[in-house]
Amino acid sequence: MTTDELEQLLAQQPVAVLHRLARGRVHRHFRAGKRRLIELLLQHSSQNLAGLESDLQTLIAERQPPAQPARSPGRAAGRAPAPPSKQPLPGGGEPGIGEPAVSLAAWLEGLGVPAPQPFVPDPWQNEALRALDDSDVVVSVPTGSGKTYVAVEAARRAMEDNRTVIYTSPLKALSNTKFTEFSRIFGSDKVGILTGDRQENGQAPLLIMTTEILRNLLYDAASGEIDVRLDTLGLVILDESQYLADPERGVVWEETIIFCPSQARLLLLSASIGNPQDIADWLSSIRTTPCRLVRHSKRTVPLRAGYLHPNGKLVPLFKTAAIPHGHPTHLHPEAKRLFIEYEEETLPSGRPRR
Amino acid sequence: MPPSIHPVDLIASLRQKHLTPAIVFLTSRRACDEAMESFDHADIVLPPARQDAIAAALERVIAQYPSVAEHPLIPTVQRIGVAAHHAGHLPSWKIAIEELMRQGCLDAVFATTTLAAGVDFPARTVVITQSSIRKARDFTDLTVGEVQQIAGRAGRRGKDQVGFAVVTPSPYIDLGVLTKGLTGHPESIDSQFAISYAMVLNLLKAHPHEQIQGILAKSFAQFQLNRRAESLERKLDTLHVQMEPFGPRVCTDWITQWQTFDQVRRQRPQRHQVHRQESPELSARFHFMTPGRVVGLTRGRGIVLRQYRSKGQKNPMISVLRPDGAVTECPATTVADIFDRVFDCEETSAFPWCSAAAFDELCYQLTELPTRLPILPILVPKDSEPLSDAIVQSMGDFPCPTCPSRPACQKDFTIAHRLRQEQHRHIKSIQALRASLWHRFQERVEVLQKFGYLSPSSQLTEDGEWARLIRIDHSLLITELIRAEAFTGADPALLTGIMASIAHDDDRPGAFPRISTGLSSLLGQVRKLAESLSPYEDPPLLRADVAALAERWIADPNLTWIGLCRLTTMAEGDIYRLLARTLEFLSQIHTLRATHPGLADSASKAIALIRRGVLEELP
Ligand SMILES: Nc1ncnc2c1ncn2[C@@H]1O[C@H](COP(=O)(O)OP(=O)(O)OP(=O)(O)O)[C@@H](O)[C@H]1O
Ligand SMILES: [Mg+2]
């Protein structure tokens, strides 16, 4: 085995193995990180690489039988690849799937405009609307999936029932856009807007506001300065509700939800987040109506990832055309090679590569 | 090789592969502007038909928002079909670019990641050039959720069969962050519940004090704290079972008895030696630095492998596993944060202080930790008492030396004591988790009582009644200023200047040399008050230049927008945001018209004066 191969093999090992190898070889080895440890090991054994290699092989063999250490539960299912100990042998090429990497032509295939199609609501959109009949709803779907359609239809139904609707967004710009959009859909007499610096048509059945304004309304209502219209409030839509986790403003979403009148349905629209079920469980635990979660993580328009080298060369980023979920290391060999080349040329010498 | 692809080449590449329209996310506004400038001498021009289409679309936007017409970028946009879109621009310009993009007139837009949220701004392709973003003056790696939010802009429903996210390297890019972001699951979100003074006043206005705990219990914060408490309670149950063999013996509480006895035995001869003096806070925290605990050090995070005391060290020590697999020894005082995350890890007697398998697992776990971790709330006991002399002197009273169960006690003590300590630790954590929101609320109540917004029985005082209407950041400073009559006789311009300096939270530099003496002296007063309030509320930046700028806009009604922009180096978009936010603050002041008619009147005059030029044109 050449020094390079040995170094590669060492790099594939968990740090614990390296520490065991270092015992008696490297002084104060526990102070060193992985990269440094490998350096020190090779340095120490430069005269006896074979010895180092055979010790290493023994350690690897020792670790083999309990094939895959049981992973603690609670880790996400589609998680990162197996730890390197799974492929202890060098020179096996790319880890994982053995298929050849996708070509650029195949990666670009399908690019273009689809044939026009009549609008048919997606199953999740219908599901969310149905669920809203008898429960609060949390929707968590990827960006650009069509949450606005759910908001619009839900608002339409509530308004047909003579109930008022409040739609909130975190950004004034977004509120303004929605005001224009909803006015076009429902007619400008049906839609009003209240933001920190704009008030128009405040008596309309569909009110657009920033979440802070709604929170303030709810506080005023709680302290007796009743805005009578809260009695007829039938639906509150909180768009972009992943803002709940915003360090500065997140608390406003919590206050709004806590004080939202019980007769009004809540519809939370959120981009994909890791724990939407927690949000739904929380809502169920504090409100009189149960809360349903509608989620999916598949993008409607499939996404592909590419790598564009500074010299203008475009290659797929991953081995597969589609994004290999749960396999961040399944890089396209060409992309990998180009990126390493890039780092070597641009990084000041001596700076460790991350 | 150049550190990153030239913008002109980038657009050419994308066009050639039919990957336009594209959004190119760049690290800063400056990078966006420079990218636009690099097209000044580029000879790639659009065919006349497309140029006309852009001109026509712009005409329509300008009819609604006249300020767009004067934008210096228009010629480039029209000629090349690329544009920049970032927070330094006026909202009207951003609306124009969004409209052009929606109509398919543009090939590319250079934008900052602020665009990633919410705005309906899709494209066929997004180009990612960075793996970190600036948050509160620091660069942090993008989270999985953020990468997906950015990449998610690619591929328009109905207009594209596939979307493309193209990564192109620049210095400081970490490809791993992006590949993990593209292929991973978005992070869980955590509550960021914070209790503000305004919240306390409004809650107490509407609900009796004793109901408030129940209201706080409805927060997502408490929901998540309860989850953590429940998991500790399960651990407590297990400990309970493990403790069974160590139940009552001759003494009911033999563990304490033996411990005290043992301690006295050792302490007596050296009673007069100097004792290690640890602060109660350190002792309370050290208690939680047990094997498996994730802690934050000044540089990065680590997992505790063992704790020990070393002769040469004043403070207790811990061995910590760092992300690169190194084990470092550090004094417990260097631990900045104790996170509410513990991995299974059985301490062993030799390096690496746990089994090899556990070590691997921990190394792996450490790289997989989410960027944000909940911090463990730790209650610091008021004071920890050392053994009193009386006890030390009373050694003769211990039954232990002759007790029949002494050998058993001696043998079992270490393990029983460890289990019981763990038990106590869990019980304390559970208490802290269940009660921490309420404690925070009470702390706020005490401050409000001290300042006289709440009576000793937690009723709103006269001042509390109006102060609760100020529901913005820095509310304590604002209400204290009003009570100190700082604004009495202040004209709308002065009021606007001060409100602007309180509202503005951006530290991007701007320059505005002249400031009126009236404003300058009032600002001095505000600074002093803010300083004295700093134990209770973080002071705002209180920048003189933004105060002066806002004051000028009100004081001189003939000043045009362009004229205003010339007075400072701030970007238009920032000036706009400053004034819009000031407007919000002023409208809060305006709600005080019942109790402070003069002030409210001044605020409403200021509001009317602010709204002119581009501030009126926009919704
Ligand atoms: N069932 C459907 N069939 C076809 N197109 C749809 C459907 N639902 C929504 N769309 C279209 O998808 C596009 C994106 O929708 P929308 O803006 O509502 O997404 P979103 O989920 O709110 O995204 P964001 O995360 O950006 O807020 C819109 O152009 C919309 O017309
Ligand atoms: Mg949306």
Tab-separated table of C-alpha atoms in Angstrom, chain B residues 22-348:
chain	number	residue	atom	x	y	z
B	22	ALA	CA	-32.258	32.723	-13.149
B	23	ILE	CA	-31.918	34.245	-9.708
B	24	VAL	CA	-28.283	34.620	-8.700
B	25	PHE	CA	-27.961	34.814	-4.942
B	26	LEU	CA	-24.915	36.807	-3.880
B	27	THR	CA	-23.484	37.440	-0.425
B	28	SER	CA	-24.008	41.184	-0.212
B	29	ARG	CA	-25.754	44.145	-1.766
B	30	ARG	CA	-22.367	45.378	-2.810
B	31	ALA	CA	-21.712	42.152	-4.720
B	32	CYS	CA	-25.055	42.611	-6.518
B	33	ASP	CA	-24.225	46.176	-7.477
B	34	GLU	CA	-20.760	45.224	-8.660
B	35	ALA	CA	-22.195	42.416	-10.724
B	36	MET	CA	-24.460	44.959	-12.424
B	37	GLU	CA	-21.553	47.307	-13.043
B	38	SER	CA	-19.591	44.547	-14.715
B	39	PHE	CA	-22.161	44.622	-17.517
B	40	ASP	CA	-21.410	48.244	-18.347
B	41	HIS	CA	-18.934	47.291	-21.005
B	42	ALA	CA	-20.331	43.923	-21.914
B	43	ASP	CA	-21.315	43.606	-25.526
B	44	ILE	CA	-24.057	41.063	-25.018
B	45	VAL	CA	-27.178	43.039	-25.772
B	46	LEU	CA	-30.725	41.851	-26.112
B	47	PRO	CA	-32.467	41.794	-29.479
B	48	PRO	CA	-34.534	44.959	-29.995
B	49	ALA	CA	-37.836	43.148	-29.571
B	50	ARG	CA	-36.945	42.093	-26.061
B	51	GLN	CA	-35.627	45.518	-25.187
B	52	ASP	CA	-38.938	46.969	-26.268
B	53	ALA	CA	-40.845	44.468	-24.176
B	54	ILE	CA	-38.877	45.515	-21.094
B	55	ALA	CA	-39.455	49.192	-21.853
B	56	ALA	CA	-43.181	48.603	-22.246
B	57	ALA	CA	-43.421	46.626	-19.006
B	58	LEU	CA	-41.461	49.317	-17.164
B	59	GLU	CA	-43.795	51.988	-18.550
B	60	ARG	CA	-46.728	50.243	-16.925
B	61	VAL	CA	-44.975	50.021	-13.560
B	62	ILE	CA	-43.862	53.654	-13.770
B	63	ALA	CA	-47.438	54.767	-14.328
B	64	GLN	CA	-48.151	53.455	-10.861
B	65	TYR	CA	-44.815	54.223	-9.193
B	66	PRO	CA	-43.232	57.308	-10.790
B	67	SER	CA	-40.066	57.047	-8.715
B	68	VAL	CA	-38.999	54.012	-10.743
B	69	ALA	CA	-38.491	56.201	-13.806
B	70	GLU	CA	-35.402	57.847	-12.357
B	71	HIS	CA	-33.605	54.676	-11.413
B	72	PRO	CA	-30.022	54.664	-12.679
B	73	LEU	CA	-30.088	50.918	-13.431
B	74	ILE	CA	-32.833	51.181	-16.048
B	75	PRO	CA	-30.545	51.450	-19.115
B	76	THR	CA	-28.580	48.345	-18.132
B	77	VAL	CA	-31.724	46.399	-17.322
B	78	GLN	CA	-33.185	47.270	-20.690
B	79	ARG	CA	-30.044	46.619	-22.695
B	80	ILE	CA	-28.885	43.370	-21.074
B	81	GLY	CA	-31.994	41.941	-19.466
B	82	VAL	CA	-30.433	41.522	-16.015
B	83	ALA	CA	-31.235	43.399	-12.823
B	84	ALA	CA	-30.342	43.682	-9.147
B	85	HIS	CA	-32.857	43.334	-6.322
B	86	HIS	CA	-31.863	43.876	-2.706
B	87	ALA	CA	-32.770	45.714	0.464
B	88	GLY	CA	-30.786	48.779	-0.570
B	89	HIS	CA	-33.407	49.487	-3.240
B	90	LEU	CA	-36.717	51.224	-2.858
B	91	PRO	CA	-39.745	48.932	-2.615
B	92	SER	CA	-41.049	50.401	-5.871
B	93	TRP	CA	-37.912	49.284	-7.682
B	94	LYS	CA	-38.215	45.834	-6.211
B	95	ILE	CA	-41.843	45.663	-7.290
B	96	ALA	CA	-40.783	46.681	-10.797
B	97	ILE	CA	-38.163	43.932	-10.966
B	98	GLU	CA	-40.572	41.361	-9.594
B	99	GLU	CA	-43.073	42.389	-12.250
B	100	LEU	CA	-40.485	42.175	-15.047
B	101	MET	CA	-39.472	38.757	-13.807
B	102	ARG	CA	-43.062	37.550	-13.631
B	103	GLN	CA	-43.617	38.638	-17.208
B	104	GLY	CA	-40.524	36.756	-18.296
B	105	CYS	CA	-38.687	39.866	-19.523
B	106	LEU	CA	-35.460	39.276	-17.608
B	107	ASP	CA	-32.778	36.639	-17.927
B	108	ALA	CA	-31.290	37.050	-14.490
B	109	VAL	CA	-31.604	38.911	-11.241
B	110	PHE	CA	-28.764	39.370	-8.786
B	111	ALA	CA	-30.234	39.234	-5.317
B	112	THR	CA	-29.348	38.756	-1.680
B	113	THR	CA	-30.874	35.944	0.339
B	114	THR	CA	-33.498	38.274	1.821
B	115	LEU	CA	-35.360	37.464	-1.362
B	116	ALA	CA	-35.644	33.818	-0.371
B	117	ALA	CA	-38.543	34.369	2.002
B	118	GLY	CA	-42.107	34.809	0.957
B	119	VAL	CA	-41.883	37.036	-2.081
B	120	ASP	CA	-43.398	35.321	-5.088
B	121	PHE	CA	-40.359	35.479	-7.294
B	122	PRO	CA	-39.724	32.230	-9.068
B	123	ALA	CA	-37.269	31.363	-11.809
B	124	ARG	CA	-36.125	28.341	-13.768
B	125	THR	CA	-32.729	28.355	-12.116
B	126	VAL	CA	-31.205	29.642	-8.916
B	127	VAL	CA	-27.472	30.106	-8.645
B	128	ILE	CA	-25.986	29.693	-5.188
B	129	THR	CA	-22.597	31.255	-4.500
B	130	GLN	CA	-22.424	31.114	-0.721
B	131	SER	CA	-22.840	28.708	2.147
B	132	SER	CA	-23.211	31.205	4.967
B	133	ILE	CA	-25.136	34.386	5.615
B	134	ARG	CA	-24.606	37.379	7.787
B	135	LYS	CA	-26.819	37.296	10.834
B	136	ALA	CA	-26.368	39.894	13.517
B	137	ARG	CA	-22.857	40.853	12.441
B	138	ASP	CA	-21.640	37.282	12.220
B	139	PHE	CA	-21.539	34.832	9.379
B	140	THR	CA	-23.338	31.590	10.106
B	141	ASP	CA	-23.743	28.524	7.932
B	142	LEU	CA	-27.016	28.257	6.103
B	143	THR	CA	-29.415	25.833	7.719
B	144	VAL	CA	-30.987	23.000	5.751
B	145	GLY	CA	-34.258	24.920	5.798
B	146	GLU	CA	-32.580	28.021	4.416
B	147	VAL	CA	-30.799	26.142	1.637
B	148	GLN	CA	-34.112	24.581	0.642
B	149	GLN	CA	-35.920	27.902	0.807
B	150	ILE	CA	-33.288	29.372	-1.538
B	151	ALA	CA	-33.109	26.406	-3.899
B	152	GLY	CA	-36.889	26.161	-3.770
B	153	ARG	CA	-37.230	29.322	-5.831
B	154	ALA	CA	-36.126	27.253	-8.840
B	155	GLY	CA	-38.753	25.687	-11.085
B	156	ARG	CA	-41.980	27.573	-11.662
B	157	ARG	CA	-45.202	25.636	-11.579
B	158	GLY	CA	-46.754	25.714	-15.000
B	159	LYS	CA	-43.713	27.284	-16.629
B	160	ASP	CA	-40.999	24.726	-16.007
B	161	GLN	CA	-40.896	20.981	-16.108
B	162	VAL	CA	-37.787	20.986	-13.941
B	163	GLY	CA	-35.978	23.545	-11.838
B	164	PHE	CA	-32.220	23.844	-11.423
B	165	ALA	CA	-30.149	24.829	-8.422
B	166	VAL	CA	-26.633	25.551	-9.605
B	167	VAL	CA	-23.790	25.906	-7.148
B	168	THR	CA	-20.838	27.965	-8.261
B	169	PRO	CA	-17.889	28.323	-5.922
B	170	SER	CA	-16.539	31.488	-4.430
B	171	PRO	CA	-13.922	31.801	-1.709
B	172	TYR	CA	-15.233	30.670	1.658
B	173	ILE	CA	-17.913	28.443	0.208
B	174	ASP	CA	-18.330	25.164	2.052
B	175	LEU	CA	-19.757	22.694	-0.401
B	176	GLY	CA	-20.658	20.321	2.440
B	177	VAL	CA	-23.128	22.794	3.894
B	178	LEU	CA	-24.890	23.061	0.563
B	179	THR	CA	-24.967	19.368	-0.301
B	180	LYS	CA	-26.251	18.627	3.166
B	181	GLY	CA	-28.828	21.383	2.778
B	182	LEU	CA	-30.002	20.114	-0.586
B	183	THR	CA	-30.286	16.483	0.460
B	184	GLY	CA	-31.277	16.822	4.115
B	185	HIS	CA	-34.409	17.247	6.172
B	186	PRO	CA	-35.181	20.750	7.320
B	187	GLU	CA	-34.442	21.388	10.976
B	188	SER	CA	-37.036	21.344	13.670
B	189	ILE	CA	-38.082	24.776	14.753
B	190	ASP	CA	-37.944	25.927	18.331
B	191	SER	CA	-39.959	28.486	20.183
B	192	GLN	CA	-38.340	31.882	20.581
B	193	PHE	CA	-40.829	33.064	23.164
B	194	ALA	CA	-39.666	36.182	24.959
B	195	ILE	CA	-41.573	38.120	27.567
B	196	SER	CA	-41.643	41.835	26.867
B	197	TYR	CA	-42.788	44.582	29.206
B	198	ALA	CA	-45.667	45.357	26.881
B	199	MET	CA	-46.757	41.724	27.016
B	200	VAL	CA	-46.769	41.763	30.816
B	201	LEU	CA	-48.827	44.947	30.958
B	202	ASN	CA	-51.319	43.724	28.399
B	203	LEU	CA	-51.706	40.354	30.079
B	204	LEU	CA	-52.246	41.953	33.465
B	205	LYS	CA	-54.719	44.397	31.990
B	206	ALA	CA	-56.946	41.600	30.759
B	207	HIS	CA	-56.371	38.823	33.295
B	208	PRO	CA	-55.893	38.546	37.027
B	209	HIS	CA	-52.342	37.795	38.089
B	210	GLU	CA	-53.126	34.247	39.144
B	211	GLN	CA	-54.458	33.292	35.707
B	212	ILE	CA	-51.328	34.316	33.893
B	213	GLN	CA	-49.340	31.206	34.624
B	214	GLY	CA	-52.070	29.272	32.855
B	215	ILE	CA	-51.833	31.562	29.846
B	216	LEU	CA	-48.073	31.271	29.618
B	217	ALA	CA	-48.539	27.519	29.837
B	218	LYS	CA	-50.354	27.706	26.505
B	219	SER	CA	-47.268	28.918	24.673
B	220	PHE	CA	-45.332	26.751	22.281
B	221	ALA	CA	-42.358	27.538	24.487
B	222	GLN	CA	-44.005	25.770	27.422
B	223	PHE	CA	-45.187	22.954	25.165
B	224	GLN	CA	-41.584	22.294	24.194
B	225	LEU	CA	-40.292	22.745	27.744
B	226	ASN	CA	-42.886	20.236	28.922
B	227	ARG	CA	-41.693	17.733	26.349
B	228	ARG	CA	-38.185	18.075	27.704
B	229	ALA	CA	-39.454	17.789	31.256
B	230	GLU	CA	-41.423	14.664	30.364
B	231	SER	CA	-38.398	12.964	28.905
B	232	LEU	CA	-36.514	13.748	32.109
B	233	GLU	CA	-39.401	12.351	34.111
B	234	ARG	CA	-39.064	9.091	32.233
B	235	LYS	CA	-35.381	9.031	33.097
B	236	LEU	CA	-36.327	9.735	36.675
B	237	ASP	CA	-38.587	6.685	36.670
B	238	THR	CA	-35.693	4.537	35.512
B	239	LEU	CA	-33.466	5.974	38.219
B	240	HIS	CA	-36.146	5.198	40.731
B	241	VAL	CA	-35.968	1.547	39.808
B	242	GLN	CA	-32.189	1.586	39.933
B	243	MET	CA	-32.338	3.120	43.390
B	244	GLU	CA	-34.488	0.358	44.807
B	245	PRO	CA	-31.656	-1.712	46.307
B	246	PHE	CA	-30.461	1.388	48.116
B	247	GLY	CA	-33.578	2.070	50.119
B	248	PRO	CA	-33.696	2.767	53.868
B	249	ARG	CA	-31.317	0.803	56.091
B	250	VAL	CA	-30.646	1.394	59.732
B	251	CYS	CA	-30.982	5.063	58.972
B	252	THR	CA	-33.756	6.117	56.631
B	253	ASP	CA	-31.515	8.488	54.762
B	254	TRP	CA	-28.318	6.509	55.045
B	255	ILE	CA	-26.780	8.111	51.975
B	256	THR	CA	-26.727	11.590	53.471
B	257	GLN	CA	-25.782	10.184	56.812
B	258	TRP	CA	-22.836	8.324	55.404
B	259	GLN	CA	-21.810	11.221	53.233
B	260	THR	CA	-21.740	13.636	56.128
B	261	PHE	CA	-19.960	11.156	58.304
B	262	ASP	CA	-17.412	10.485	55.639
B	263	GLN	CA	-16.913	14.163	54.977
B	264	VAL	CA	-16.482	14.975	58.633
B	265	ARG	CA	-14.027	12.136	58.976
B	266	ARG	CA	-11.903	13.642	56.257
B	267	GLN	CA	-12.459	17.251	57.091
B	268	ARG	CA	-11.689	17.238	60.748
B	269	PRO	CA	-7.932	17.143	60.624
B	270	GLN	CA	-7.683	19.768	57.886
B	271	ARG	CA	-10.475	21.995	58.978
B	272	HIS	CA	-8.359	25.089	58.805
B	273	GLN	CA	-7.032	24.646	55.361
B	274	VAL	CA	-8.077	27.065	52.673
B	275	HIS	CA	-11.035	25.773	50.780
B	276	ARG	CA	-11.531	25.958	47.140
B	277	GLN	CA	-13.953	28.777	46.696
B	278	GLU	CA	-16.337	28.249	43.839
B	279	SER	CA	-19.123	30.608	43.016
B	280	PRO	CA	-22.541	29.080	43.615
B	281	GLU	CA	-23.221	29.674	39.951
B	282	LEU	CA	-20.244	27.615	38.859
B	283	SER	CA	-21.183	24.835	41.251
B	284	ALA	CA	-24.731	24.826	39.950
B	285	ARG	CA	-23.497	24.706	36.372
B	286	PHE	CA	-20.744	22.198	37.018
B	287	HIS	CA	-23.406	19.892	38.304
B	288	PHE	CA	-24.734	19.618	34.745
B	289	MET	CA	-21.416	19.122	32.976
B	290	THR	CA	-21.744	15.386	33.094
B	291	PRO	CA	-20.510	12.871	30.515
B	292	GLY	CA	-22.486	13.146	27.288
B	293	ARG	CA	-23.609	16.738	27.841
B	294	VAL	CA	-23.270	19.123	24.897
B	295	VAL	CA	-21.633	22.367	25.953
B	296	GLY	CA	-20.702	25.569	24.169
B	297	LEU	CA	-17.152	26.788	24.584
B	298	THR	CA	-15.771	30.098	23.459
B	299	ARG	CA	-14.779	28.495	20.184
B	300	GLY	CA	-17.378	26.009	19.053
B	301	ARG	CA	-19.127	23.210	20.848
B	302	GLY	CA	-18.177	19.936	22.384
B	303	ILE	CA	-19.400	16.965	24.368
B	304	VAL	CA	-18.288	16.475	27.964
B	305	LEU	CA	-16.461	13.161	28.487
B	306	ARG	CA	-15.663	13.433	32.187
B	307	GLN	CA	-15.349	15.896	34.997
B	308	TYR	CA	-12.510	15.987	37.458
B	309	ARG	CA	-10.626	18.200	39.805
B	310	SER	CA	-6.977	18.748	39.273
B	311	LYS	CA	-4.465	19.813	41.861
B	312	GLY	CA	-2.888	22.414	39.652
B	313	GLN	CA	-6.180	24.005	38.755
B	314	LYS	CA	-8.254	26.364	40.809
B	315	ASN	CA	-11.435	25.440	39.004
B	316	PRO	CA	-13.015	22.071	38.398
B	317	MET	CA	-12.052	20.633	35.025
B	318	ILE	CA	-13.771	18.793	32.228
B	319	SER	CA	-12.535	16.758	29.300
B	320	VAL	CA	-14.353	17.749	26.164
B	321	LEU	CA	-14.624	16.049	22.811
B	322	ARG	CA	-14.344	18.602	20.021
B	323	PRO	CA	-15.857	18.325	16.531
B	324	ASP	CA	-12.561	17.353	14.908
B	325	GLY	CA	-12.205	14.379	17.214
B	326	ALA	CA	-9.690	16.023	19.543
B	327	VAL	CA	-10.106	15.837	23.305
B	328	THR	CA	-9.353	19.006	25.180
B	329	GLU	CA	-9.095	19.652	28.898
B	330	CYS	CA	-10.650	22.861	30.043
B	331	PRO	CA	-11.639	24.553	33.277
B	332	ALA	CA	-15.391	24.478	33.849
B	333	THR	CA	-15.362	28.269	33.859
B	334	THR	CA	-14.605	28.325	30.141
B	335	VAL	CA	-17.953	26.730	29.377
B	336	ALA	CA	-20.169	29.441	27.946
B	337	ASP	CA	-23.362	27.486	27.360
B	338	ILE	CA	-24.817	24.321	28.747
B	339	PHE	CA	-27.201	22.891	26.199
B	340	ASP	CA	-30.221	20.811	26.857
B	341	ARG	CA	-28.836	17.848	24.959
B	342	VAL	CA	-27.209	14.783	26.477
B	343	PHE	CA	-25.973	11.711	24.659
B	344	ASP	CA	-25.580	8.326	26.236
B	345	CYS	CA	-22.032	8.038	27.390
B	346	GLU	CA	-20.671	5.872	30.154
B	347	GLU	CA	-17.511	7.274	31.675
B	348	THR	CA	-14.505	4.951	31.692
